[in-house]
Each structure stands twice: as structure tokens, then as C-alpha cells.
mmCIF file of C-alpha atoms and ligand atoms in Angstrom:
data_model
loop_
_atom_site.group_PDB
_atom_site.id
_atom_site.type_symbol
_atom_site.label_atom_id
_atom_site.label_comp_id
_atom_site.label_asym_id
_atom_site.label_seq_id
_atom_site.Cartn_x
_atom_site.Cartn_y
_atom_site.Cartn_z
ATOM 1 C CA MET A 1 7.304 28.163 -13.324
ATOM 2 C CA LYS A 2 8.248 28.670 -9.706
ATOM 3 C CA ILE A 3 6.102 26.788 -7.220
ATOM 4 C CA ASN A 4 6.102 26.271 -3.497
ATOM 5 C CA LEU A 5 4.487 23.324 -1.826
ATOM 6 C CA SER A 6 4.754 21.207 1.288
ATOM 7 C CA ILE A 7 5.682 17.533 1.038
ATOM 8 C CA ASN A 8 5.395 15.507 4.238
ATOM 9 C CA GLY A 9 5.440 18.738 6.229
ATOM 10 C CA GLN A 10 8.612 20.040 4.593
ATOM 11 C CA ALA A 11 8.591 23.168 2.452
ATOM 12 C CA HIS A 12 9.800 22.701 -1.120
ATOM 13 C CA ALA A 13 10.484 25.385 -3.719
ATOM 14 C CA ALA A 14 10.950 24.263 -7.318
ATOM 15 C CA ASP A 15 11.274 25.788 -10.744
ATOM 16 C CA VAL A 16 9.366 23.351 -12.946
ATOM 17 C CA GLU A 17 8.264 23.031 -16.528
ATOM 18 C CA PRO A 18 4.479 23.366 -16.835
ATOM 19 C CA ARG A 19 4.282 19.818 -18.250
ATOM 20 C CA LEU A 20 5.994 18.197 -15.258
ATOM 21 C CA LEU A 21 3.790 15.638 -13.525
ATOM 22 C CA LEU A 22 3.430 15.653 -9.762
ATOM 23 C CA VAL A 23 4.775 12.096 -9.576
ATOM 24 C CA HIS A 24 7.999 13.226 -11.257
ATOM 25 C CA LEU A 25 8.299 16.203 -8.930
ATOM 26 C CA ILE A 26 7.945 13.847 -5.975
ATOM 27 C CA ARG A 27 10.392 11.243 -7.253
ATOM 28 C CA ASP A 28 12.928 13.164 -9.321
ATOM 29 C CA VAL A 29 12.971 16.616 -7.735
ATOM 30 C CA ALA A 30 12.156 15.830 -4.101
ATOM 31 C CA GLY A 31 13.881 12.411 -4.249
ATOM 32 C CA LEU A 32 11.010 10.552 -2.575
ATOM 33 C CA THR A 33 10.977 7.298 -4.533
ATOM 34 C CA GLY A 34 8.477 5.450 -2.325
ATOM 35 C CA THR A 35 5.772 6.719 -4.683
ATOM 36 C CA HIS A 36 5.832 4.301 -7.614
ATOM 37 C CA ILE A 37 5.013 4.628 -11.289
ATOM 38 C CA GLY A 38 3.224 1.661 -12.816
ATOM 39 C CA CYS A 39 1.312 2.896 -15.843
ATOM 40 C CA GLU A 40 1.355 6.708 -16.007
ATOM 41 C CA THR A 41 -2.137 6.512 -17.448
ATOM 42 C CA SER A 42 -4.251 6.627 -14.247
ATOM 43 C CA ILE A 43 -5.045 2.913 -14.226
ATOM 44 C CA CYS A 44 -2.819 1.218 -11.626
ATOM 45 C CA GLY A 45 -2.810 3.521 -8.582
ATOM 46 C CA ALA A 46 0.868 2.868 -7.742
ATOM 47 C CA CYS A 47 1.476 6.629 -7.752
ATOM 48 C CA THR A 48 -1.260 7.499 -5.221
ATOM 49 C CA VAL A 49 -0.453 10.288 -2.754
ATOM 50 C CA HIS A 50 -2.556 12.681 -0.686
ATOM 51 C CA LEU A 51 -3.111 16.169 -2.036
ATOM 52 C CA ASN A 52 -4.606 18.344 0.689
ATOM 53 C CA GLY A 53 -5.802 15.139 2.344
ATOM 54 C CA ALA A 54 -7.446 13.567 -0.696
ATOM 55 C CA ALA A 55 -6.015 10.483 -2.406
ATOM 56 C CA VAL A 56 -4.961 11.345 -5.972
ATOM 57 C CA LYS A 57 -3.070 9.519 -8.678
ATOM 58 C CA SER A 58 -0.031 11.749 -8.962
ATOM 59 C CA CYS A 59 0.607 10.739 -12.591
ATOM 60 C CA CYS A 60 -2.606 12.587 -13.447
ATOM 61 C CA VAL A 61 -1.781 15.846 -11.669
ATOM 62 C CA LEU A 62 0.578 18.496 -12.958
ATOM 63 C CA ALA A 63 3.170 19.661 -10.473
ATOM 64 C CA VAL A 64 1.937 23.232 -10.923
ATOM 65 C CA GLN A 65 -1.533 22.133 -9.804
ATOM 66 C CA ALA A 66 0.011 21.262 -6.444
ATOM 67 C CA ALA A 67 1.368 24.777 -5.914
ATOM 68 C CA GLY A 68 0.548 25.879 -2.390
ATOM 69 C CA ALA A 69 -0.733 22.422 -1.489
ATOM 70 C CA GLU A 70 0.070 19.941 1.228
ATOM 71 C CA VAL A 71 1.270 16.640 -0.260
ATOM 72 C CA THR A 72 1.728 13.482 1.767
ATOM 73 C CA THR A 73 3.596 10.496 0.395
ATOM 74 C CA ILE A 74 4.230 7.040 1.835
ATOM 75 C CA GLU A 75 7.406 8.423 3.441
ATOM 76 C CA GLY A 76 5.264 10.799 5.499
ATOM 77 C CA LEU A 77 3.092 8.215 7.256
ATOM 78 C CA ALA A 78 5.309 6.729 9.954
ATOM 79 C CA SER A 79 5.945 8.926 12.951
ATOM 80 C CA ASN A 80 8.774 8.721 15.470
ATOM 81 C CA GLY A 81 9.869 5.406 13.976
ATOM 82 C CA ALA A 82 6.445 3.811 14.482
ATOM 83 C CA LEU A 83 4.536 2.512 11.485
ATOM 84 C CA HIS A 84 1.148 3.999 10.719
ATOM 85 C CA ALA A 85 -1.675 1.547 11.551
ATOM 86 C CA VAL A 86 -2.248 0.930 7.839
ATOM 87 C CA GLN A 87 1.433 0.154 7.260
ATOM 88 C CA GLU A 88 1.309 -2.156 10.277
ATOM 89 C CA GLY A 89 -1.770 -3.879 8.845
ATOM 90 C CA PHE A 90 -0.032 -4.650 5.557
ATOM 91 C CA TRP A 91 2.988 -5.917 7.512
ATOM 92 C CA GLU A 92 1.011 -8.071 9.958
ATOM 93 C CA CYS A 93 -1.453 -9.534 7.443
ATOM 94 C CA HIS A 94 1.020 -10.090 4.602
ATOM 95 C CA GLY A 95 -0.820 -7.680 2.348
ATOM 96 C CA LEU A 96 1.992 -7.604 -0.168
ATOM 97 C CA GLN A 97 4.294 -9.782 -2.165
ATOM 98 C CA CYS A 98 6.568 -7.809 -4.499
ATOM 99 C CA GLY A 99 5.461 -4.559 -2.831
ATOM 100 C CA TYR A 100 5.224 -2.532 -5.994
ATOM 101 C CA CYS A 101 1.572 -1.620 -5.513
ATOM 102 C CA THR A 102 1.902 -1.235 -1.742
ATOM 103 C CA PRO A 103 2.621 2.495 -1.321
ATOM 104 C CA GLY A 104 -0.398 3.352 -3.468
ATOM 105 C CA MET A 105 -2.556 0.758 -1.714
ATOM 106 C CA ILE A 106 -1.615 2.196 1.663
ATOM 107 C CA MET A 107 -2.232 5.821 0.675
ATOM 108 C CA THR A 108 -5.634 4.923 -0.779
ATOM 109 C CA THR A 109 -6.464 2.902 2.339
ATOM 110 C CA CYS A 110 -5.637 5.838 4.625
ATOM 111 C CA ALA A 111 -8.032 8.073 2.703
ATOM 112 C CA LEU A 112 -10.654 5.323 2.636
ATOM 113 C CA LEU A 113 -10.509 4.835 6.418
ATOM 114 C CA THR A 114 -10.678 8.590 7.024
ATOM 115 C CA ALA A 115 -13.904 8.727 5.019
ATOM 116 C CA ASN A 116 -15.277 5.428 6.350
ATOM 117 C CA PRO A 117 -13.598 4.164 9.542
ATOM 118 C CA ASN A 118 -15.495 0.870 9.598
ATOM 119 C CA PRO A 119 -15.862 -0.333 6.009
ATOM 120 C CA SER A 120 -17.434 -3.656 5.051
ATOM 121 C CA GLU A 121 -15.450 -6.061 2.906
ATOM 122 C CA SER A 122 -17.301 -4.926 -0.199
ATOM 123 C CA GLU A 123 -16.689 -1.268 0.684
ATOM 124 C CA ILE A 124 -12.961 -2.047 1.045
ATOM 125 C CA ARG A 125 -12.886 -3.805 -2.333
ATOM 126 C CA HIS A 126 -14.809 -0.952 -3.917
ATOM 127 C CA GLY A 127 -12.521 1.635 -2.272
ATOM 128 C CA LEU A 128 -9.395 -0.089 -3.595
ATOM 129 C CA GLU A 129 -10.620 -0.894 -7.083
ATOM 130 C CA GLY A 130 -8.508 1.907 -8.570
ATOM 131 C CA ASN A 131 -5.353 0.236 -7.253
ATOM 132 C CA LEU A 132 -4.109 -2.820 -9.097
ATOM 133 C CA CYS A 133 -2.026 -5.621 -7.605
ATOM 134 C CA ARG A 134 -0.466 -8.280 -9.800
ATOM 135 C CA CYS A 135 0.673 -10.557 -6.982
ATOM 136 C CA THR A 136 -1.571 -11.036 -4.005
ATOM 137 C CA GLY A 137 -5.083 -11.871 -5.176
ATOM 138 C CA TYR A 138 -6.255 -9.043 -2.872
ATOM 139 C CA GLN A 139 -7.428 -11.325 -0.032
ATOM 140 C CA ASN A 140 -4.637 -10.349 2.346
ATOM 141 C CA ILE A 141 -4.886 -6.725 1.263
ATOM 142 C CA VAL A 142 -8.514 -6.716 2.426
ATOM 143 C CA LYS A 143 -7.429 -8.338 5.708
ATOM 144 C CA SER A 144 -4.744 -5.655 6.096
ATOM 145 C CA VAL A 145 -7.314 -2.896 5.722
ATOM 146 C CA GLN A 146 -9.612 -4.606 8.246
ATOM 147 C CA TYR A 147 -6.675 -4.880 10.673
ATOM 148 C CA ALA A 148 -5.938 -1.165 10.279
ATOM 149 C CA ALA A 149 -9.600 -0.195 10.670
ATOM 150 C CA ASP A 150 -9.838 -2.193 13.914
ATOM 151 C CA LYS A 151 -6.609 -0.709 15.266
ATOM 152 C CA MET A 152 -7.529 2.868 14.379
ATOM 153 C CA GLN A 153 -10.965 2.489 15.965
ATOM 154 C CA ALA A 154 -9.412 1.051 19.126
ATOM 155 C CA GLN A 155 -7.079 4.074 19.277
ATOM 156 C CA ALA A 156 -9.861 6.615 18.644
HETATM 157 S S1 FES B 1 1.295 5.348 -12.380
HETATM 158 FE FE1 FES B 1 -0.357 6.619 -11.851
HETATM 159 S S2 FES B 1 -2.088 5.361 -11.944
HETATM 160 FE FE2 FES B 1 -0.452 4.074 -12.656
HETATM 161 S S1 FES B 2 2.325 -6.945 -4.199
HETATM 162 FE FE1 FES B 2 3.152 -7.060 -6.198
HETATM 163 S S2 FES B 2 1.859 -5.775 -7.330
HETATM 164 FE FE2 FES B 2 0.891 -5.899 -5.428
#
């Protein structure tokens, strides 16, 4: 099936099999490997991207379901060489160790802070519970989100 979609503001046309998953379109067709695959069964959140602004696990979406949509991946967050506030938060607060979960964590955090710019610690933990991290113990991830929330509110 022929589909057109936008990824990080760039138009993409692809001829895909109906069974192709969005995560494979992003990684294997568009070549954007910042979006990770951890489980392919909707548990880990490593594959999280934005689909028309909403955080989705891209291993649970068919590529054809993204036809006509606006997709944003981790590669689309920085602008003019400057990290997004959420990326900066994870950098400054050491919110990662191996980094495998980090793209998904960051994409989920961006959507969380759009919906709730000033989340409590429990709201942050609840908002990130669909994203698994095997390394950090989550404490510095929560700090990273709080850093980003503070920075984004100061900029608003
Ligand atoms: S790879 Fe999609 S949720 Fe784990
Ligand atoms: S930093 Fe390694 S899985 Fe989260």
C-alpha cells in the first residue's frame, strides 16, 4: 500500500506491506534509529513516538494507520542544535545509564508535560509507568522530568 506521512516535518512516501509496524517504518524505511525496540509487545515503551501529538508505542501501530499523520521521533526534538528542555533534563540530572529506554522516556515525558505542565512526583511516576528502565531505579528520571517542567514553565 502506498502511504504518505510526515516524520519530523519531512514528507515521506512509502510503499509498505499492510503488516508493517510503524516502528519498522521509522527505523528501517526512514532510517531513524533513535526510536528503539525493546519488546515489540507494548510493554516497555522504548518505541514511543508522537502520532499527531499523542505519545504512542509505535510497535503497536501499523504503518498504514499513520498515513496522512504527523509523526515526531526523538530525532525531531532538538532545534537549531539546541536540546529540547526534556533532553536537557535527562542530560543534566543523569536520567539515564545505558540509554536504551531514554528516547521513549523522553517522548512520553514531552506528551506528559504538554498535558500537565506542573506534575507532582506521583503524577510523573504514573505518567511514565508504561516506560520501563532496567538501569536507573527511576529516581533520576523523575528528577529529569521535574527539571524539564521547571525549565519549560520558566520559558512559557
Ligand atoms: S518495543 Fe514497543 S513497547 Fe516495547
Ligand atoms: S537507562 Fe538503561 S534501560 Fe533505562
